[in-house]
């Protein structure tokens, strides 16, 4: 083979913190735990209907996908271009897209992933989607979501 691709994805060299084993997960400080408790006690404005609530949740997934792409691409290091990457990849930030299904979220994210950033790779996009889905399906993630859903009722 004479030519090699400039950017090949064999597997993620850096994993998002939520994909690590329980022993390797970072612990929150007392101050961080206190801040989360204080924030969880605030009453949010009521949503009119279930469609607007779903749209907010899908927007959060869109932001998680963009953040995770940036986190994995820079391997956890600080980068001044992170804000630009996240703003370009998240449709909810770049042009205030309202989503009505998870399919729309994934299609828009993967399309933007293949258009805007410096490194455009389909396999890397699938890795990002897999890591975000593991976060949302983890025991800790679902536990927190169920608690916040009970509080909002």
GROMACS .gro file of C-alpha atoms in nm:
model
  153
    1UNK     CA    1   0.000   0.000   0.000
    2UNK     CA    2   0.162   0.322  -0.113
    3UNK     CA    3  -0.063   0.573   0.059
    4UNK     CA    4  -0.184   0.573   0.416
    5UNK     CA    5  -0.475   0.766   0.554
    6UNK     CA    6  -0.374   1.074   0.750
    7UNK     CA    7  -0.612   0.992   1.031
    8UNK     CA    8  -0.702   0.635   1.122
    9UNK     CA    9  -0.915   0.532   1.414
   10UNK     CA   10  -0.801   0.206   1.566
   11UNK     CA   11  -0.964   0.267   1.900
   12UNK     CA   12  -0.987   0.553   2.143
   13UNK     CA   13  -0.657   0.621   2.316
   14UNK     CA   14  -0.839   0.835   2.569
   15UNK     CA   15  -1.165   0.732   2.728
   16UNK     CA   16  -1.420   0.965   2.874
   17UNK     CA   17  -1.416   0.961   3.257
   18UNK     CA   18  -1.759   0.797   3.275
   19UNK     CA   19  -1.640   0.496   3.071
   20UNK     CA   20  -1.375   0.397   3.325
   21UNK     CA   21  -1.408   0.129   3.592
   22UNK     CA   22  -1.558   0.223   3.927
   23UNK     CA   23  -1.213   0.225   4.091
   24UNK     CA   24  -1.076   0.474   3.837
   25UNK     CA   25  -1.370   0.717   3.841
   26UNK     CA   26  -1.294   1.058   3.988
   27UNK     CA   27  -1.443   1.142   4.325
   28UNK     CA   28  -1.628   1.468   4.387
   29UNK     CA   29  -1.497   1.702   4.655
   30UNK     CA   30  -1.721   1.807   4.944
   31UNK     CA   31  -1.767   2.150   4.787
   32UNK     CA   32  -1.871   1.999   4.451
   33UNK     CA   33  -2.121   1.767   4.624
   34UNK     CA   34  -2.266   2.062   4.817
   35UNK     CA   35  -2.304   2.267   4.498
   36UNK     CA   36  -2.485   1.981   4.325
   37UNK     CA   37  -2.723   1.949   4.621
   38UNK     CA   38  -2.795   2.322   4.620
   39UNK     CA   39  -2.855   2.324   4.244
   40UNK     CA   40  -3.086   2.024   4.264
   41UNK     CA   41  -3.311   2.205   4.514
   42UNK     CA   42  -3.390   2.494   4.278
   43UNK     CA   43  -3.734   2.487   4.121
   44UNK     CA   44  -3.728   2.515   3.744
   45UNK     CA   45  -4.008   2.678   3.545
   46UNK     CA   46  -4.283   2.440   3.437
   47UNK     CA   47  -4.274   2.297   3.088
   48UNK     CA   48  -4.595   2.341   2.894
   49UNK     CA   49  -4.616   1.996   2.746
   50UNK     CA   50  -4.428   1.674   2.695
   51UNK     CA   51  -4.299   1.782   2.351
   52UNK     CA   52  -4.108   2.079   2.487
   53UNK     CA   53  -3.964   1.862   2.763
   54UNK     CA   54  -3.847   1.604   2.509
   55UNK     CA   55  -3.694   1.881   2.300
   56UNK     CA   56  -3.492   1.996   2.600
   57UNK     CA   57  -3.370   1.641   2.668
   58UNK     CA   58  -3.271   1.591   2.305
   59UNK     CA   59  -3.086   1.924   2.316
   60UNK     CA   60  -2.892   1.798   2.618
   61UNK     CA   61  -2.796   1.483   2.428
   62UNK     CA   62  -2.679   1.703   2.139
   63UNK     CA   63  -2.457   1.901   2.378
   64UNK     CA   64  -2.323   1.580   2.534
   65UNK     CA   65  -2.227   1.446   2.192
   66UNK     CA   66  -2.043   1.766   2.100
   67UNK     CA   67  -1.866   1.784   2.437
   68UNK     CA   68  -1.763   1.418   2.420
   69UNK     CA   69  -1.626   1.460   2.067
   70UNK     CA   70  -1.414   1.750   2.186
   71UNK     CA   71  -1.302   1.567   2.501
   72UNK     CA   72  -1.194   1.257   2.309
   73UNK     CA   73  -1.034   1.452   2.025
   74UNK     CA   74  -0.811   1.655   2.257
   75UNK     CA   75  -0.758   1.354   2.488
   76UNK     CA   76  -0.868   1.544   2.798
   77UNK     CA   77  -0.628   1.837   2.756
   78UNK     CA   78  -0.735   2.200   2.774
   79UNK     CA   79  -0.772   2.362   2.432
   80UNK     CA   80  -0.875   2.716   2.333
   81UNK     CA   81  -1.061   2.576   2.030
   82UNK     CA   82  -1.296   2.365   2.243
   83UNK     CA   83  -1.569   2.627   2.252
   84UNK     CA   84  -1.565   2.661   1.874
   85UNK     CA   85  -1.576   2.283   1.824
   86UNK     CA   86  -1.868   2.237   2.062
   87UNK     CA   87  -2.060   2.532   1.918
   88UNK     CA   88  -2.018   2.405   1.561
   89UNK     CA   89  -2.102   2.043   1.637
   90UNK     CA   90  -2.407   2.109   1.855
   91UNK     CA   91  -2.698   2.213   1.633
   92UNK     CA   92  -2.883   2.336   1.939
   93UNK     CA   93  -2.607   2.595   1.995
   94UNK     CA   94  -2.514   2.688   1.641
   95UNK     CA   95  -2.861   2.755   1.503
   96UNK     CA   96  -3.103   2.679   1.787
   97UNK     CA   97  -3.232   2.351   1.644
   98UNK     CA   98  -3.527   2.192   1.824
   99UNK     CA   99  -3.518   1.815   1.803
  100UNK     CA  100  -3.822   1.586   1.805
  101UNK     CA  101  -3.649   1.246   1.801
  102UNK     CA  102  -3.318   1.089   1.892
  103UNK     CA  103  -3.269   0.999   1.526
  104UNK     CA  104  -3.265   1.369   1.437
  105UNK     CA  105  -3.005   1.433   1.706
  106UNK     CA  106  -2.772   1.159   1.584
  107UNK     CA  107  -2.812   1.242   1.215
  108UNK     CA  108  -2.745   1.613   1.272
  109UNK     CA  109  -2.447   1.543   1.496
  110UNK     CA  110  -2.286   1.296   1.255
  111UNK     CA  111  -2.346   1.525   0.956
  112UNK     CA  112  -2.188   1.817   1.136
  113UNK     CA  113  -1.903   1.593   1.252
  114UNK     CA  114  -1.826   1.511   0.890
  115UNK     CA  115  -1.842   1.879   0.779
  116UNK     CA  116  -1.699   2.119   1.037
  117UNK     CA  117  -1.408   1.994   1.250
  118UNK     CA  118  -1.050   1.955   1.137
  119UNK     CA  119  -1.058   1.574   1.178
  120UNK     CA  120  -1.363   1.427   1.007
  121UNK     CA  121  -1.401   1.056   1.061
  122UNK     CA  122  -1.709   0.835   1.057
  123UNK     CA  123  -1.558   0.567   1.283
  124UNK     CA  124  -1.460   0.828   1.540
  125UNK     CA  125  -1.816   0.961   1.532
  126UNK     CA  126  -1.948   0.613   1.608
  127UNK     CA  127  -1.706   0.590   1.903
  128UNK     CA  128  -1.839   0.921   2.037
  129UNK     CA  129  -2.200   0.802   2.005
  130UNK     CA  130  -2.111   0.475   2.181
  131UNK     CA  131  -1.946   0.655   2.474
  132UNK     CA  132  -2.237   0.898   2.518
  133UNK     CA  133  -2.484   0.610   2.507
  134UNK     CA  134  -2.280   0.427   2.773
  135UNK     CA  135  -2.303   0.739   2.991
  136UNK     CA  136  -2.679   0.767   2.948
  137UNK     CA  137  -2.734   0.394   3.006
  138UNK     CA  138  -2.503   0.365   3.307
  139UNK     CA  139  -2.650   0.290   3.648
  140UNK     CA  140  -2.534   0.621   3.792
  141UNK     CA  141  -2.672   0.819   3.497
  142UNK     CA  142  -3.015   0.654   3.505
  143UNK     CA  143  -3.031   0.688   3.883
  144UNK     CA  144  -2.973   1.064   3.860
  145UNK     CA  145  -3.225   1.098   3.575
  146UNK     CA  146  -3.494   0.910   3.770
  147UNK     CA  147  -3.438   1.129   4.076
  148UNK     CA  148  -3.464   1.450   3.876
  149UNK     CA  149  -3.780   1.320   3.701
  150UNK     CA  150  -3.942   1.249   4.039
  151UNK     CA  151  -3.857   1.599   4.161
  152UNK     CA  152  -4.006   1.764   3.853
  153UNK     CA  153  -4.348   1.593   3.899
   0.00000   0.00000   0.00000
